[in-house]
Structures are given as C-alpha cells and as structure tokens.
mmCIF file of C-alpha atoms in Angstrom:
data_model
loop_
_atom_site.group_PDB
_atom_site.id
_atom_site.type_symbol
_atom_site.label_atom_id
_atom_site.label_comp_id
_atom_site.label_asym_id
_atom_site.label_seq_id
_atom_site.Cartn_x
_atom_site.Cartn_y
_atom_site.Cartn_z
ATOM 1 C CA MET A 1 -60.716 4.984 43.597
ATOM 2 C CA GLU A 2 -64.098 3.214 43.224
ATOM 3 C CA ILE A 3 -64.106 -0.512 42.564
ATOM 4 C CA GLN A 4 -66.770 -2.334 40.637
ATOM 5 C CA ILE A 5 -69.835 -3.028 42.786
ATOM 6 C CA GLY A 6 -70.446 -6.747 42.975
ATOM 7 C CA LYS A 7 -66.780 -7.618 42.791
ATOM 8 C CA THR A 8 -65.838 -9.671 45.824
ATOM 9 C CA ILE A 9 -63.723 -8.013 48.512
ATOM 10 C CA PRO A 10 -61.896 -10.506 50.760
ATOM 11 C CA ILE A 11 -63.770 -9.634 53.941
ATOM 12 C CA GLU A 12 -65.152 -12.548 55.947
ATOM 13 C CA LEU A 13 -68.296 -12.606 58.066
ATOM 14 C CA GLU A 14 -66.249 -13.723 61.072
ATOM 15 C CA TRP A 15 -64.198 -10.505 60.833
ATOM 16 C CA VAL A 16 -67.387 -8.508 61.168
ATOM 17 C CA LYS A 17 -68.502 -10.544 64.178
ATOM 18 C CA LYS A 18 -65.084 -10.083 65.805
ATOM 19 C CA ALA A 19 -65.217 -6.335 65.134
ATOM 20 C CA TYR A 20 -68.681 -6.177 66.688
ATOM 21 C CA ARG A 21 -67.479 -7.906 69.859
ATOM 22 C CA LYS A 22 -64.629 -5.425 70.211
ATOM 23 C CA VAL A 23 -66.587 -2.267 69.391
ATOM 24 C CA ARG A 24 -69.405 -3.381 71.688
ATOM 25 C CA GLN A 25 -67.057 -2.920 74.659
ATOM 26 C CA GLY A 26 -66.558 0.744 73.814
ATOM 27 C CA GLY A 27 -68.774 3.811 73.743
ATOM 28 C CA LYS A 28 -72.549 3.638 73.964
ATOM 29 C CA ALA A 29 -73.350 6.911 72.192
ATOM 30 C CA SER A 30 -75.688 6.566 69.216
ATOM 31 C CA GLY A 31 -75.030 8.001 65.770
ATOM 32 C CA VAL A 32 -77.365 10.012 63.562
ATOM 33 C CA ASP A 33 -79.739 7.052 63.204
ATOM 34 C CA GLY A 34 -80.350 6.977 66.960
ATOM 35 C CA GLN A 35 -79.783 3.211 67.084
ATOM 36 C CA SER A 36 -78.645 1.908 70.484
ATOM 37 C CA TRP A 37 -76.843 -1.354 71.165
ATOM 38 C CA ALA A 38 -80.085 -2.730 72.601
ATOM 39 C CA ASP A 39 -81.831 -1.951 69.304
ATOM 40 C CA PHE A 40 -78.978 -3.408 67.262
ATOM 41 C CA GLU A 41 -78.920 -6.625 69.251
ATOM 42 C CA LYS A 42 -82.602 -7.368 68.695
ATOM 43 C CA GLU A 43 -81.489 -8.619 65.279
ATOM 44 C CA ALA A 44 -77.743 -8.826 65.754
ATOM 45 C CA GLU A 45 -77.112 -11.729 63.353
ATOM 46 C CA LYS A 46 -79.114 -10.080 60.595
ATOM 47 C CA ASN A 47 -77.468 -6.693 61.125
ATOM 48 C CA LEU A 48 -73.968 -8.186 61.090
ATOM 49 C CA TYR A 49 -74.778 -10.108 57.908
ATOM 50 C CA VAL A 50 -75.948 -6.910 56.202
ATOM 51 C CA ILE A 51 -72.752 -5.089 57.191
ATOM 52 C CA TRP A 52 -70.637 -7.974 55.884
ATOM 53 C CA ASN A 53 -72.630 -8.272 52.666
ATOM 54 C CA ARG A 54 -72.211 -4.596 51.862
ATOM 55 C CA LEU A 55 -68.561 -4.414 52.883
ATOM 56 C CA SER A 56 -67.615 -7.490 50.851
ATOM 57 C CA SER A 57 -69.429 -6.236 47.749
ATOM 58 C CA GLY A 58 -68.076 -2.683 47.841
ATOM 59 C CA SER A 59 -71.550 -1.233 48.366
ATOM 60 C CA TYR A 60 -71.052 -0.061 51.945
ATOM 61 C CA HIS A 61 -71.630 3.664 52.357
ATOM 62 C CA PRO A 62 -71.399 5.301 55.799
ATOM 63 C CA GLN A 63 -73.972 7.654 57.251
ATOM 64 C CA PRO A 64 -73.131 11.209 58.372
ATOM 65 C CA LEU A 65 -71.417 11.740 61.709
ATOM 66 C CA ARG A 66 -73.333 13.106 64.677
ATOM 67 C CA GLU A 67 -71.568 16.119 66.150
ATOM 68 C CA VAL A 68 -71.141 16.339 69.916
ATOM 69 C CA GLU A 69 -69.089 18.738 72.014
ATOM 70 C CA ILE A 70 -67.055 17.873 75.096
ATOM 71 C CA PRO A 71 -65.235 20.340 77.390
ATOM 72 C CA LYS A 72 -61.455 20.808 77.118
ATOM 73 C CA LYS A 73 -59.031 21.689 79.916
ATOM 74 C CA ASP A 74 -58.897 25.328 78.763
ATOM 75 C CA GLY A 75 -62.669 25.706 79.022
ATOM 76 C CA LYS A 76 -63.249 25.485 75.275
ATOM 77 C CA LYS A 77 -65.154 22.727 73.505
ATOM 78 C CA ARG A 78 -63.777 19.850 71.467
ATOM 79 C CA LYS A 79 -66.021 18.647 68.660
ATOM 80 C CA LEU A 80 -66.340 14.902 68.167
ATOM 81 C CA GLY A 81 -67.909 13.124 65.224
ATOM 82 C CA ILE A 82 -69.836 10.065 66.391
ATOM 83 C CA PRO A 83 -70.403 7.365 63.720
ATOM 84 C CA THR A 84 -73.392 5.040 63.819
ATOM 85 C CA LEU A 85 -72.899 1.658 65.492
ATOM 86 C CA ARG A 86 -72.842 -0.014 62.084
ATOM 87 C CA ASP A 87 -70.151 2.349 60.844
ATOM 88 C CA ARG A 88 -68.070 1.715 63.958
ATOM 89 C CA ILE A 89 -68.196 -2.020 63.279
ATOM 90 C CA ALA A 90 -67.302 -1.528 59.614
ATOM 91 C CA GLN A 91 -64.424 0.777 60.513
ATOM 92 C CA GLU A 92 -63.084 -1.752 63.012
ATOM 93 C CA VAL A 93 -63.031 -4.455 60.326
ATOM 94 C CA VAL A 94 -60.881 -2.301 58.042
ATOM 95 C CA ARG A 95 -58.830 -0.842 60.902
ATOM 96 C CA GLU A 96 -57.717 -4.277 62.086
ATOM 97 C CA TYR A 97 -56.922 -5.411 58.542
ATOM 98 C CA MET A 98 -54.779 -2.313 58.056
ATOM 99 C CA GLU A 99 -53.102 -2.466 61.460
ATOM 100 C CA GLU A 100 -51.945 -6.060 60.996
ATOM 101 C CA ARG A 101 -50.124 -4.994 57.845
ATOM 102 C CA ILE A 102 -48.745 -1.533 58.577
ATOM 103 C CA ASP A 103 -48.067 -1.275 62.316
ATOM 104 C CA LYS A 104 -44.639 -2.823 61.802
ATOM 105 C CA LEU A 105 -43.714 0.165 59.622
ATOM 106 C CA PHE A 106 -44.192 2.714 62.394
ATOM 107 C CA HIS A 107 -41.343 4.215 64.402
ATOM 108 C CA ALA A 108 -40.456 2.503 67.688
ATOM 109 C CA ASN A 109 -41.093 5.757 69.575
ATOM 110 C CA SER A 110 -44.634 6.153 68.278
ATOM 111 C CA TYR A 111 -46.681 4.851 71.204
ATOM 112 C CA GLY A 112 -50.277 5.965 70.837
ATOM 113 C CA TYR A 113 -53.054 3.510 69.928
ATOM 114 C CA ARG A 114 -50.717 0.715 68.918
ATOM 115 C CA PRO A 115 -50.648 -2.958 69.948
ATOM 116 C CA MET A 116 -48.085 -3.763 72.655
ATOM 117 C CA LYS A 117 -47.483 -0.038 73.233
ATOM 118 C CA SER A 118 -48.675 2.021 76.197
ATOM 119 C CA ALA A 119 -48.791 5.532 77.614
ATOM 120 C CA HIS A 120 -46.536 4.402 80.477
ATOM 121 C CA GLN A 121 -43.877 3.336 77.973
ATOM 122 C CA ALA A 122 -44.035 6.755 76.331
ATOM 123 C CA ILE A 123 -43.853 8.522 79.712
ATOM 124 C CA GLU A 124 -40.810 6.475 80.739
ATOM 125 C CA GLU A 125 -39.078 7.044 77.402
ATOM 126 C CA VAL A 126 -39.475 10.802 77.845
ATOM 127 C CA ARG A 127 -38.129 10.536 81.401
ATOM 128 C CA GLN A 128 -35.046 8.647 80.254
ATOM 129 C CA ASN A 129 -34.447 11.050 77.374
ATOM 130 C CA CYS A 130 -34.558 13.991 79.793
ATOM 131 C CA TYR A 131 -31.615 12.425 81.660
ATOM 132 C CA LYS A 132 -29.615 12.191 78.447
ATOM 133 C CA GLN A 133 -30.432 15.445 76.651
ATOM 134 C CA ASP A 134 -30.705 18.892 78.218
ATOM 135 C CA TRP A 135 -33.419 20.525 76.130
ATOM 136 C CA VAL A 136 -36.977 19.634 75.179
ATOM 137 C CA ILE A 137 -39.386 20.897 72.543
ATOM 138 C CA ASP A 138 -42.866 20.463 73.985
ATOM 139 C CA MET A 139 -44.934 20.627 70.810
ATOM 140 C CA ASP A 140 -48.631 20.825 70.092
ATOM 141 C CA ILE A 141 -50.172 20.608 66.610
ATOM 142 C CA LYS A 142 -53.097 22.959 66.082
ATOM 143 C CA SER A 143 -56.440 21.146 65.503
ATOM 144 C CA PHE A 144 -54.583 18.125 64.172
ATOM 145 C CA PHE A 145 -57.511 15.760 63.599
ATOM 146 C CA ASP A 146 -59.528 18.557 61.979
ATOM 147 C CA GLU A 147 -56.722 19.548 59.605
ATOM 148 C CA ILE A 148 -55.506 16.195 58.229
ATOM 149 C CA ASP A 149 -55.427 16.636 54.454
ATOM 150 C CA HIS A 150 -57.495 14.004 52.651
ATOM 151 C CA GLU A 151 -55.346 13.919 49.527
ATOM 152 C CA LEU A 152 -52.143 13.356 51.504
ATOM 153 C CA MET A 153 -53.892 10.857 53.765
ATOM 154 C CA LEU A 154 -55.096 8.758 50.853
ATOM 155 C CA LYS A 155 -51.663 8.980 49.251
ATOM 156 C CA ALA A 156 -50.175 7.501 52.428
ATOM 157 C CA VAL A 157 -52.795 4.724 52.545
ATOM 158 C CA SER A 158 -52.170 3.761 48.914
ATOM 159 C CA HIS A 159 -48.410 3.814 49.495
ATOM 160 C CA VAL A 160 -48.497 1.213 52.281
ATOM 161 C CA LEU A 161 -51.441 -0.926 51.090
ATOM 162 C CA GLU A 162 -52.030 -1.876 47.487
ATOM 163 C CA GLU A 163 -55.620 -3.050 47.997
ATOM 164 C CA LYS A 164 -57.812 -0.462 46.269
ATOM 165 C CA TRP A 165 -60.830 -1.316 48.397
ATOM 166 C CA ILE A 166 -58.967 -0.107 51.504
ATOM 167 C CA ALA A 167 -58.404 3.332 49.992
ATOM 168 C CA MET A 168 -61.998 3.363 48.756
ATOM 169 C CA TYR A 169 -63.472 2.830 52.215
ATOM 170 C CA VAL A 170 -61.008 5.187 53.903
ATOM 171 C CA LYS A 171 -62.006 7.855 51.371
ATOM 172 C CA ARG A 172 -65.685 7.355 52.155
ATOM 173 C CA TRP A 173 -65.080 7.639 55.895
ATOM 174 C CA LEU A 174 -62.910 10.724 55.473
ATOM 175 C CA GLU A 175 -65.595 12.397 53.400
ATOM 176 C CA MET A 176 -68.526 11.609 55.694
ATOM 177 C CA PRO A 177 -70.368 14.898 56.312
ATOM 178 C CA VAL A 178 -71.140 15.999 59.861
ATOM 179 C CA ARG A 179 -74.676 16.581 61.063
ATOM 180 C CA GLU A 180 -74.543 19.598 63.363
ATOM 181 C CA ASN A 181 -76.787 20.121 66.378
ATOM 182 C CA ASP A 182 -79.210 22.226 64.349
ATOM 183 C CA GLY A 183 -79.596 19.441 61.796
ATOM 184 C CA ARG A 184 -77.519 20.968 59.023
ATOM 185 C CA LEU A 185 -74.925 18.872 57.199
ATOM 186 C CA ARG A 186 -71.376 20.244 57.120
ATOM 187 C CA ASP A 187 -69.043 19.129 54.360
ATOM 188 C CA LYS A 188 -65.453 18.206 55.272
ATOM 189 C CA GLN A 189 -63.979 20.314 52.444
ATOM 190 C CA GLY A 190 -61.081 17.948 51.889
ATOM 191 C CA LYS A 191 -59.684 17.813 55.397
ATOM 192 C CA GLY A 192 -60.207 16.246 58.813
ATOM 193 C CA THR A 193 -60.784 12.842 60.313
ATOM 194 C CA PRO A 194 -63.279 12.691 63.176
ATOM 195 C CA GLN A 195 -62.192 12.276 66.789
ATOM 196 C CA GLY A 196 -64.686 9.590 67.636
ATOM 197 C CA GLY A 197 -64.163 7.406 64.597
ATOM 198 C CA VAL A 198 -62.738 3.938 65.282
ATOM 199 C CA ILE A 199 -60.281 4.175 62.423
ATOM 200 C CA SER A 200 -59.130 7.751 63.114
ATOM 201 C CA PRO A 201 -56.229 6.956 65.520
ATOM 202 C CA LEU A 202 -54.651 4.565 63.018
ATOM 203 C CA LEU A 203 -55.020 7.087 60.201
ATOM 204 C CA ALA A 204 -53.505 9.773 62.432
ATOM 205 C CA ASN A 205 -50.481 7.561 63.158
ATOM 206 C CA LEU A 206 -50.043 6.833 59.462
ATOM 207 C CA TYR A 207 -50.251 10.529 58.570
ATOM 208 C CA LEU A 208 -47.667 11.587 61.165
ATOM 209 C CA HIS A 209 -45.458 8.591 60.341
ATOM 210 C CA PHE A 210 -44.790 10.032 56.902
ATOM 211 C CA THR A 211 -45.132 13.737 57.604
ATOM 212 C CA LEU A 212 -43.100 13.919 60.823
ATOM 213 C CA ASP A 213 -41.540 10.710 62.211
ATOM 214 C CA LYS A 214 -39.633 9.720 59.073
ATOM 215 C CA TRP A 215 -38.736 13.348 58.386
ATOM 216 C CA ILE A 216 -37.205 13.871 61.848
ATOM 217 C CA THR A 217 -35.287 10.586 61.626
ATOM 218 C CA LYS A 218 -33.869 11.545 58.238
ATOM 219 C CA HIS A 219 -33.013 15.211 58.816
ATOM 220 C CA TYR A 220 -32.254 15.257 62.556
ATOM 221 C CA PRO A 221 -31.010 11.772 63.507
ATOM 222 C CA LYS A 222 -29.498 13.026 66.801
ATOM 223 C CA VAL A 223 -32.835 14.369 67.994
ATOM 224 C CA SER A 224 -34.773 11.873 70.104
ATOM 225 C CA PHE A 225 -38.547 12.078 70.033
ATOM 226 C CA VAL A 226 -41.554 10.448 71.625
ATOM 227 C CA ARG A 227 -44.976 10.638 70.021
ATOM 228 C CA TYR A 228 -48.318 9.537 71.448
ATOM 229 C CA ALA A 229 -50.800 10.256 68.634
ATOM 230 C CA ASP A 230 -50.426 14.034 68.191
ATOM 231 C CA ASP A 231 -48.698 14.642 71.548
ATOM 232 C CA ILE A 232 -45.040 15.106 70.641
ATOM 233 C CA ILE A 233 -41.879 15.651 72.692
ATOM 234 C CA LEU A 234 -38.512 16.251 70.986
ATOM 235 C CA HIS A 235 -35.183 16.078 72.871
ATOM 236 C CA CYS A 236 -32.148 18.138 71.859
ATOM 237 C CA ASP A 237 -28.591 18.580 73.132
ATOM 238 C CA SER A 238 -28.536 22.370 73.123
ATOM 239 C CA LYS A 239 -30.821 25.395 73.071
ATOM 240 C CA ALA A 240 -29.501 26.379 69.650
ATOM 241 C CA GLU A 241 -30.334 22.929 68.281
ATOM 242 C CA ALA A 242 -33.825 23.082 69.821
ATOM 243 C CA GLU A 243 -34.460 26.488 68.208
ATOM 244 C CA GLU A 244 -33.250 25.230 64.834
ATOM 245 C CA VAL A 245 -35.325 22.053 65.000
ATOM 246 C CA LEU A 246 -38.473 23.889 66.090
ATOM 247 C CA GLU A 247 -38.195 26.312 63.174
ATOM 248 C CA ALA A 248 -37.597 23.428 60.765
ATOM 249 C CA VAL A 249 -40.612 21.548 62.125
ATOM 250 C CA ARG A 250 -42.758 24.654 61.554
ATOM 251 C CA GLY A 251 -41.738 24.591 57.917
ATOM 252 C CA ARG A 252 -42.254 20.871 57.573
ATOM 253 C CA LEU A 253 -45.750 21.015 59.036
ATOM 254 C CA ALA A 254 -46.666 23.837 56.672
ATOM 255 C CA GLU A 255 -45.658 21.573 53.772
ATOM 256 C CA VAL A 256 -48.158 18.931 54.928
ATOM 257 C CA LYS A 257 -50.913 21.481 55.655
ATOM 258 C CA LEU A 258 -50.540 21.505 59.440
ATOM 259 C CA GLN A 259 -49.282 24.102 61.886
ATOM 260 C CA ILE A 260 -47.910 24.341 65.396
ATOM 261 C CA LYS A 261 -50.147 25.636 68.156
ATOM 262 C CA GLU A 262 -47.759 28.342 69.264
ATOM 263 C CA GLU A 263 -49.323 29.094 72.649
ATOM 264 C CA LYS A 264 -48.895 25.460 73.685
ATOM 265 C CA THR A 265 -45.440 24.918 72.213
ATOM 266 C CA ALA A 266 -42.280 25.754 74.146
ATOM 267 C CA ILE A 267 -38.571 25.031 74.489
ATOM 268 C CA VAL A 268 -37.851 23.699 77.994
ATOM 269 C CA TYR A 269 -34.596 23.341 79.935
ATOM 270 C CA CYS A 270 -34.318 20.063 81.869
ATOM 271 C CA LYS A 271 -32.750 21.634 84.941
ATOM 272 C CA ASP A 272 -31.334 19.300 87.610
ATOM 273 C CA TYR A 273 -28.323 18.991 89.929
ATOM 274 C CA ARG A 274 -25.941 18.634 86.971
ATOM 275 C CA ARG A 275 -27.396 21.429 84.851
ATOM 276 C CA LYS A 276 -26.603 24.843 86.317
ATOM 277 C CA GLY A 277 -27.945 27.055 83.503
ATOM 278 C CA THR A 278 -31.095 29.168 83.579
ATOM 279 C CA HIS A 279 -34.089 29.375 81.290
ATOM 280 C CA GLU A 280 -37.611 30.765 81.595
ATOM 281 C CA LYS A 281 -39.187 27.336 80.994
ATOM 282 C CA VAL A 282 -38.158 24.401 83.193
ATOM 283 C CA LYS A 283 -41.396 22.417 83.131
ATOM 284 C CA PHE A 284 -43.651 20.646 80.630
ATOM 285 C CA ASP A 285 -46.632 18.297 80.758
ATOM 286 C CA PHE A 286 -47.067 15.054 78.850
ATOM 287 C CA LEU A 287 -49.897 12.522 79.077
ATOM 288 C CA GLY A 288 -51.112 13.794 82.450
ATOM 289 C CA PHE A 289 -47.634 13.978 84.028
ATOM 290 C CA SER A 290 -45.556 17.049 84.796
ATOM 291 C CA TYR A 291 -41.794 16.913 84.145
ATOM 292 C CA GLN A 292 -39.867 19.439 86.213
ATOM 293 C CA PRO A 293 -37.068 19.852 88.792
ATOM 294 C CA ARG A 294 -37.967 18.048 92.030
ATOM 295 C CA GLY A 295 -36.179 17.387 95.283
ATOM 296 C CA ARG A 296 -35.121 13.762 95.698
ATOM 297 C CA LYS A 297 -33.111 11.741 98.218
ATOM 298 C CA SER A 298 -30.374 9.401 97.008
ATOM 299 C CA LYS A 299 -31.020 5.756 97.852
ATOM 300 C CA THR A 300 -27.434 5.017 98.832
ATOM 301 C CA GLU A 301 -26.327 8.033 100.889
ATOM 302 C CA GLY A 302 -29.676 9.618 101.692
ATOM 303 C CA LYS A 303 -28.510 13.014 100.410
ATOM 304 C CA LEU A 304 -30.941 15.498 98.873
ATOM 305 C CA PHE A 305 -30.491 16.447 95.225
ATOM 306 C CA THR A 306 -32.531 17.971 92.372
ATOM 307 C CA ALA A 307 -33.817 15.610 89.703
ATOM 308 C CA PHE A 308 -35.760 16.413 86.540
ATOM 309 C CA THR A 309 -38.509 13.845 86.650
ATOM 310 C CA ALA A 310 -42.210 13.108 86.330
ATOM 311 C CA GLU A 311 -45.172 13.224 88.671
ATOM 312 C CA ILE A 312 -48.920 13.693 88.287
ATOM 313 C CA SER A 313 -49.552 17.142 86.793
ATOM 314 C CA GLN A 314 -51.528 19.903 88.475
ATOM 315 C CA GLY A 315 -54.109 19.663 85.709
ATOM 316 C CA SER A 316 -54.613 15.948 86.360
ATOM 317 C CA GLN A 317 -54.871 16.566 90.105
ATOM 318 C CA LYS A 318 -57.534 19.207 89.524
ATOM 319 C CA LYS A 319 -59.485 16.920 87.203
ATOM 320 C CA ILE A 320 -59.516 14.108 89.792
ATOM 321 C CA ARG A 321 -60.534 16.444 92.622
ATOM 322 C CA GLU A 322 -63.390 17.847 90.539
ATOM 323 C CA GLU A 323 -64.570 14.373 89.563
ATOM 324 C CA ILE A 324 -64.654 13.330 93.228
ATOM 325 C CA LYS A 325 -66.347 16.525 94.376
ATOM 326 C CA GLU A 326 -68.998 16.658 91.671
ATOM 327 C CA ASP A 327 -69.994 12.978 91.745
ATOM 328 C CA GLY A 328 -73.726 12.764 92.274
ATOM 329 C CA ILE A 329 -73.454 9.738 94.559
ATOM 330 C CA TRP A 330 -72.689 12.009 97.524
ATOM 331 C CA LYS A 331 -76.244 13.342 97.406
ATOM 332 C CA ASN A 332 -77.721 9.914 98.101
ATOM 333 C CA THR A 333 -77.597 9.399 101.867
ATOM 334 C CA ARG A 334 -79.807 6.297 101.646
ATOM 335 C CA LEU A 335 -76.845 4.278 100.365
ATOM 336 C CA ASP A 336 -74.479 2.402 102.664
ATOM 337 C CA MET A 337 -70.689 2.711 102.777
ATOM 338 C CA ASP A 338 -70.231 -0.485 100.747
ATOM 339 C CA SER A 339 -72.097 1.120 97.854
ATOM 340 C CA ILE A 340 -69.926 4.223 97.982
ATOM 341 C CA ALA A 341 -66.790 2.065 98.001
ATOM 342 C CA GLY A 342 -68.067 -0.086 95.139
ATOM 343 C CA HIS A 343 -68.704 3.038 93.105
ATOM 344 C CA PHE A 344 -65.327 4.689 93.714
ATOM 345 C CA ASN A 345 -62.923 1.747 93.922
ATOM 346 C CA PRO A 346 -62.609 1.210 90.139
ATOM 347 C CA LYS A 347 -61.858 4.916 89.705
ATOM 348 C CA ILE A 348 -59.342 5.021 92.558
ATOM 349 C CA ARG A 349 -57.645 1.866 91.288
ATOM 350 C CA GLY A 350 -57.381 3.417 87.828
ATOM 351 C CA TRP A 351 -55.873 6.663 89.166
ATOM 352 C CA VAL A 352 -53.345 4.781 91.287
ATOM 353 C CA ASN A 353 -52.388 2.365 88.513
ATOM 354 C CA TYR A 354 -51.819 5.207 86.042
ATOM 355 C CA TYR A 355 -50.502 8.145 88.075
ATOM 356 C CA GLY A 356 -48.815 6.137 90.839
ATOM 357 C CA LYS A 357 -46.038 4.918 88.565
ATOM 358 C CA TYR A 358 -43.691 7.626 89.817
ATOM 359 C CA SER A 359 -43.716 9.845 92.916
ATOM 360 C CA GLN A 360 -47.018 9.334 94.742
ATOM 361 C CA ARG A 361 -47.045 12.233 97.209
ATOM 362 C CA ASN A 362 -49.322 14.561 95.226
ATOM 363 C CA LEU A 363 -51.502 11.671 94.111
ATOM 364 C CA ARG A 364 -52.057 10.662 97.737
ATOM 365 C CA LEU A 365 -53.044 14.213 98.635
ATOM 366 C CA THR A 366 -55.427 14.342 95.681
ATOM 367 C CA ILE A 367 -57.161 11.064 96.528
ATOM 368 C CA MET A 368 -57.605 12.292 100.105
ATOM 369 C CA LYS A 369 -60.460 14.339 98.621
ATOM 370 C CA VAL A 370 -62.453 11.090 98.870
ATOM 371 C CA GLU A 371 -61.933 11.134 102.637
ATOM 372 C CA LEU A 372 -63.181 14.714 102.933
ATOM 373 C CA ARG A 373 -66.278 13.943 100.888
ATOM 374 C CA LEU A 374 -66.880 10.796 102.942
ATOM 375 C CA LEU A 375 -66.900 12.867 106.121
ATOM 376 C CA LYS A 376 -69.488 15.248 104.675
ATOM 377 C CA TRP A 377 -71.587 12.328 103.464
ATOM 378 C CA ILE A 378 -71.452 10.646 106.893
ATOM 379 C CA SER A 379 -72.399 13.939 108.538
ATOM 380 C CA SER A 380 -75.434 14.311 106.249
ATOM 381 C CA LYS A 381 -76.481 10.671 106.475
ATOM 382 C CA TYR A 382 -76.364 10.395 110.266
ATOM 383 C CA LYS A 383 -77.095 14.057 111.078
ATOM 384 C CA ILE A 384 -73.937 14.392 113.162
ATOM 385 C CA GLY A 385 -71.180 17.001 113.395
ATOM 386 C CA TYR A 386 -67.671 16.927 111.989
ATOM 387 C CA ARG A 387 -65.948 15.415 115.057
ATOM 388 C CA LYS A 388 -68.425 12.579 115.352
ATOM 389 C CA SER A 389 -68.122 11.966 111.603
ATOM 390 C CA VAL A 390 -64.340 11.669 111.964
ATOM 391 C CA ALA A 391 -64.770 9.206 114.837
ATOM 392 C CA LYS A 392 -67.328 7.147 112.916
ATOM 393 C CA LEU A 393 -65.139 6.977 109.814
ATOM 394 C CA ARG A 394 -62.214 5.859 111.991
ATOM 395 C CA VAL A 395 -64.312 3.020 113.424
ATOM 396 C CA ILE A 396 -65.418 1.941 109.936
ATOM 397 C CA LYS A 397 -61.830 2.028 108.647
ATOM 398 C CA THR A 398 -60.574 -0.046 111.572
ATOM 399 C CA ALA A 399 -63.264 -2.666 111.070
ATOM 400 C CA ASN A 400 -62.954 -2.693 107.242
ATOM 401 C CA PRO A 401 -59.365 -1.680 106.326
ATOM 402 C CA LYS A 402 -59.761 -2.916 102.744
ATOM 403 C CA LEU A 403 -63.167 -1.400 102.040
ATOM 404 C CA PHE A 404 -61.705 1.367 99.880
ATOM 405 C CA TYR A 405 -58.805 0.643 97.560
ATOM 406 C CA HIS A 406 -56.710 3.565 98.841
ATOM 407 C CA TRP A 407 -57.183 2.268 102.406
ATOM 408 C CA GLU A 408 -56.003 -1.163 101.331
ATOM 409 C CA ILE A 409 -52.764 0.139 99.814
ATOM 410 C CA GLY A 410 -52.029 2.572 102.637
ATOM 411 C CA TYR A 411 -52.716 5.850 100.850
ATOM 412 C CA CYS A 412 -54.223 7.395 103.983
#
C-alpha cells in the first residue's frame, strides 16, 4: 500500500488552496492540535505549502482525531471524530480528486453528499414511489459509520481508482486513532470512518454502492430504493415481497460486516384512498419528513380524499420549537426588534425553504413559536402585560410587515 517517499504524486498546490477555501467555509472546531482558523491564517501561505509538499511527496501523515459527543434525537450521544484543520484540507484535496472520477459510477437514486443531488430530490423520489408501490421498508443500519470494514473499504477504493497513492492516504485516514476526552488514544481496530471527516461521506457512498445499491439492483430489480447516505427506503409491491427483501438485506449486510438496527427498521403500508388494507405501521420518517395518510382536497372537484404523502415530521417540529424556545437572545432585553429579526430570519428562511416544500400547515404552527416568544420578550423589555404586548406587536407588524421573514410570506 505504501509508495516510495520522495516519488512525486500528481497533486498541485492550487488544489490545496482550493480545498482550503472550501473547507474554510465549514466547521470551526479545532482538532487535537488546538489550532484555530485564526492561528492557521497567520501563516496561511506557508501552511498550505507544507500540506502540499507533504501530500505530493507521500509523506503526509494525519494526526489523531479529537472525539466530541453531540446529542441524538433519542437522548443518546453520537460520537464525532474531528480532524485537525490541516487534515481537513488534505482530505478535501483527495476527496475532490476521487469524486470527479467515481461519482458517475453511483446509482441514480443515491442522493446524499453528491454534486447536483439534494435531499429534496430524495424526498420527492420517495413520495412518487409511494404512489406506485404499496409497501415500504424503512431501514436503518446500526452504527454504520463506526462499523465500515477497512479491508472492504480499501478493496472498493482500489477497484474504482488505480492510483496507489489514493488508497494509501485513505488507509491512513481510516486508521487514524481517536483521542478520547480523558486523553487516551483509541485504536480503530480495523473498522469505522469518522463522522466529522471531510472524506467520510464519499467513502460511505462508495461502501454502500458496492455492498447494497448494486446488490439490490442485481437481485431485486423490481424493488425501487432511495438512499441518502445511510438513510435507506425500499419500495415493494406486496407485503410478502417486503418481508423477503428485508430478510435478504439482513443476510447481505452480515456478509459485509454490517447489521440492521432492528428497533428503527419497519415494514410500512402506504395506506391511501385506493388502498383499503390494514397494517400496524402506516407511517415512516425520512430526512425530517413524515410520510403517512393525510386528508387532502382534490384541486378539480374540491372533494376530500386520503393521500399518502409527506409533511414536516413531529420530531422536526419539536426540534425547531426547542431551538426557538432555548435561544439565548430572548434573555437580552436591551436589544431592539431589528436585532431579533436579524438573528432569526436566516433560521426561519432555512426552515421554510426546506420543510415548506410540501404541506405547510404544521410548519406554520411550529414557526408561530417565534410569535409567542416575541410576546414574552416584549413583555419583559417594556414591563407590560400580555394584552399590551399583543397590541404593541400588532403595531410593529403593521408598520414593518417584512421585518420577520414569516411575516413577509404570510405565515402568520
């Protein structure tokens, strides 16, 4: 796997500079060396030259990952491995080189972390598939990023790219130890790619391309599927087919050293006005949306009917409400309303742009939490009661109807 140190690798300095510009727009968290972007940029040209020099000579070796924990929806913690800034830049150089050459190999219905692909496209594809096929396998892979097998991963890399230096650097990044919070180094033991690494999403797509996407296409060509990284939805024509496919997928994943997370995997019936059967599961979530039977009105005749379609999920609603409620800006009554609007408008615009693609009723109700918090803030700032706060907010809204983004688009 190692190449001779000193042998030239075709990496150009401009690639490193381009990678730096892209990575610089991302996360600010420091790695194990504690270096911040401000520190890095004191000698940016020199630092970029050093990265290029080492990458192009084969002498680049990454530092350990810094372990951090973030909360999950179920109250548990997800462990991330944060590379140093230098390692992020180096990974981006190789990631882009790889992506330009292998993205075209991936399945059309693999949407996550790919150029010209989006979550909205995946969400719409699932919605359309639910019209066509009656049954869904809502599947979750247990600890996917932590369980990716290094040997199989490197086999996949070498299969699609003949350059030995690519496999060499991927191997080094896969094997980076993790520095835990108590300072101890934890070895990877031949598996796992860190959630937090720049190159990890591409490696994850490559792994599942061979282990799942191609396998499904070959063995179950009538089964439609949509994959966004490790979030996977499979569409079947019958319950019997769904049961057969799910059992087969269990076996396939075992072959590639993965397993289904059983408590988060289910067979779902896409019940609507055409489908009169019964089943214990008639709902599933995907990328922040909930797919389930919903009352709709036909555009032509105005009649009510039941459709199986998507809308913002309860989990996403709860997350937005908590973010609004717990924002520390509400404690600062010295600010003016313009400052509050300037703080929240990017968030509100993002929620509307993402979750407002389909039915907006529940999204509107969720964003109304901003109004309730505004009333409390006005009451605290001006030392007035609820009724006077309502009246004051009404006056402000009349005078400045575009101050908040949800006012401007008529969400309240």
